Amino acid sequence: MSRSEYHERTESDADSDWHARPLETVYAKLETSEEGVTSTEARERLEREGPNEVEASEGTSPLWILVEQYSSALIWVLIVAAIVMAGVGHTVDAAVIAGIVVFITLFGFVQDYRAEQSIQALKEMSTTYALVRRGGEKTEIDTKRVVPGDVIFVESGDIVPADARIVDESNLSVDEAALTGESVAVSKEVGTVEEDVALAERENMLFKETVVQRGSGTAVVVETGPKSEIGQIATALEEAEDRETPFQAEMGRLGKIIAGVVILAVAIIAVAELVVGETEPLQVFLTAVGIAVSAVPEGLPAVVTLSLALGARRMADQNALVRRLPIVEALGSVDVICTDKTGTLTEEEMTVQRIVTNREVYEVTGTGYDTDGEFLQDDEPVDEERVAEVLRCGLLCNNVDIGTRERTENRGAGNGDDGTHDAESGEQERTYLGDPTEIALFVAAQKAGFDHEELDEEYPRRGEVEFTSTRKRMTTVHETPGGDPVAYMKGAPETVLERCEREFVDGEIVELTDERRAELEARNENFAEDALRVMGFAYRPDVAADQVDDPDEGLERDMVFLGLQGMLDPPRPEVTDALAGCLSAGIDVVMITGDNAVTARAVGEEVGLRSTTVITGPELEEMNDEELAAGVEDVDVFARTSPEHKTRILQTLQAKGHTVAMTGDGVNDAPAVKNADVGVAMGIRGTDVTEQASDIVLLDDNFATIRDAVKGGRRIFDNVRKFVNYLLSGNGGEVTMVFTGSMLGFGLVITPIQILFINVVTDGIPALSMGVDPPAGDIMERDPRPPDEGVITDRIVTSIVGIAIFMTVCLLPLFTLNFYGELVPGYDVLGAITGWSPSYEPGRELAQTMVFTGFVVFEIVRIQAIRYRYGLGIFTNRWLVVAVAVAVTLQFLVLYTPTGQFLFDVEPLALVHWIQIGVSASVFALLMAVFVKVQDRYFERY
């Protein structure tokens, strides 16, 4: 069903006419009011209506995961082999092969199921929040807990949490493309519309999952979850997209290459076995099967996906929520991080410390959001009236509210079993709701004794010209106690000053002279040099009547300058070390901020940026693309920038070949975040739109978390590369050993059943445990991985070939010594040198047992040899220790139990045999050590 067909059906059959009813009727039907529902009523409605979420895909069912394990052609080859074996009377071999098939499929099922569960858990952790009024008080809650009757507040950048009827709005326009397909934003207004109007024309309604493009508004929720318009579409259409990760694609390509090589090798071995070795056709067939299964890593994609998913879960525990698993690959290649300043490098708890007004400078005491403080001049307290006007402006031209917020340990994770917050047990905390800069102004006014509720009643707001990153200012219109309109403005000092012709001094309005402008600009520079963020304030007492109810930018002229407020947002204590860690890892850090150049440089110096060369937004606009490209790599600070500047900086860095991580929070940051190689959204102060455009959400808005995310990404990539190297080199050794034995006329040097056992037990279990290896000690001291470098490097290719040869060179003597009783057939070299002759009966079964066990020991040695290159000791991964212990235990059960000996055609080994294997393994380890030294001369370390 198409979207238009769906709308035709639902619009004709719908029995909800919320858009056509008077607001009083809407409130009555919902049994709510302008104050919203109470917390008790909200809990009852949540139980009755269910969570406010669209029925999402539950992922792949366990049954389907199990069925998919049998989609591999190699599994069916084994099944056919078991059937053939049973048909010719080899029932024991058939039973063993069938048992191994079951084990392989169950093992694969467990891996895939755990990966699926981890991916679903990550999806549940991606939580958004809504600002609602409950019982007359503003509260920030998980959007899943929004219920019909809630009064919600939305502003630019928010994703609408539910279908709602608009109660109040200011310049509100909404992008409804996700619902209606219309690319042009829809202007919204209060009122009623005709009952039969199309969905796209219901201008008094907000719809779930649409995006507020500009303005702000208040609305009462009428439908939630599957009953919302978008929910009904989702229920009717149910589309799911399965995307293959880059790792899976690379493994798929690798599998095809190996499959081609295996077919050729099997053909050659078959001819050699039949012609040279005169082996029975059935054994030739089973050898071919064993080689195919051991050579092609059919379980590798599942191991990769599971490692990515588990690694992403660990990163989420460190406040970095990975929204898309493939991004882990890009994390390892990031060599430039473009970061915001406020809240990311700094504490985001601003405090007003200095005020300029009435042509004087005043100090403000107190820190953070504590409302206790004094106003000083020359260290002496002054009357709050001296700063009252500029503080009143900062409080009225302000959208902060005091309300409540759900107290959670981690803003990204839910407390309930379903990933939502438990309405019964969720604690509430009193907090300021709004922008940190506005909160600082709010608190400063409270220090002077202003009460925001009383001031709002005394000066009720009549209109607003909203702040945007382009305008860099905000203006509100109010009604004075005398009934006259007045406008208040705040914004960047230069932006405010250029709109002022007058100044307020000691209760009088005087001319703002050029000399006075220069003094104020100098004062702004001095504040900025002390790392203060400075805002300018102005008002206009003579607002025209037509500007009250319909304010626009024409209102912002001939303003009266009130003063400056300088606020400090101290750097986070952990940022300096985190930034130094990035620089040592070969990652450049670029700070992009809206602050002026002086403040930006001061903060850059304080946190330890390598260069404090600054380019401002206006300077950036004057540069052509060639000029920017020539100098962009030498600049660590961009100041007075807009979101459009962010995108241009990003594109220039990418054109220079860099892999860039870009942070953002505002809705206008979304294009830069989306187009970055790794888009990073702020989870606390970020808008929903930016979160949806991002690859990673920082649940704590902390730069150190970006550093930890890069480290986590490198760790995951290292682990994937380690077990890929391990699996492929081991498989290559098996193929080479069987191929060489066949070419030399030795026949089967190892049986197919033994190969399958090695493939499942010795390879599979330890490889999985290597996925949780700890990070290498130098993981953040290496340069970033080139973006075009895959998992399989030239070094790993040479390792696969070299290890395969070394395994064969070291294992063939074990075979010949125990098959013929001498190292070289026809001449007892060992006996001639030592006078020793074997006290056991040589033969094929013993020789195959030695090769079989030798492979198991060699694989264990190989594991630690790979990990040693990363500086990891034997006991640094307890899961790997357990996995190796399990593999060794199972090998001993095969060798020393009658059942194991019967099923796998092996003989128990004596001490002398273990000594031989030990000597062979030592030679193998020595050859690997020498080979690594040779590789170090031609390849990068890893």
XYZ file of C-alpha atoms in Angstrom, residues 114 303 306-312 314 715-716 718-720 722-723 765-776 867 872 876-881 883:
38
model
C 23.472 -12.757 21.070
C 31.652 -13.396 14.946
C 28.711 -10.071 17.558
C 32.027 -8.364 18.310
C 30.738 -5.079 16.913
C 27.496 -5.328 18.874
C 29.169 -6.234 22.175
C 31.786 -3.539 21.631
C 29.061 -0.999 20.976
C 30.609 -1.420 26.109
C 39.841 -1.685 20.207
C 36.963 -3.352 18.375
C 41.949 -4.502 16.528
C 40.050 -7.475 17.932
C 38.302 -8.157 14.648
C 43.204 -10.361 15.386
C 40.653 -13.125 15.101
C 35.636 -20.766 20.690
C 38.951 -18.906 21.168
C 38.215 -16.640 18.189
C 34.967 -15.570 19.818
C 36.699 -14.826 23.124
C 39.336 -12.727 21.317
C 36.505 -10.349 20.479
C 36.583 -9.085 24.084
C 40.355 -8.633 24.305
C 41.382 -5.484 26.230
C 42.890 -2.583 24.269
C 46.569 -2.613 23.428
C 48.148 -11.075 20.882
C 48.739 -8.445 25.632
C 44.766 -10.313 30.242
C 41.568 -11.881 28.869
C 39.961 -14.321 31.293
C 37.433 -15.434 28.668
C 40.254 -16.441 26.344
C 41.904 -18.387 29.152
C 38.230 -20.827 25.947
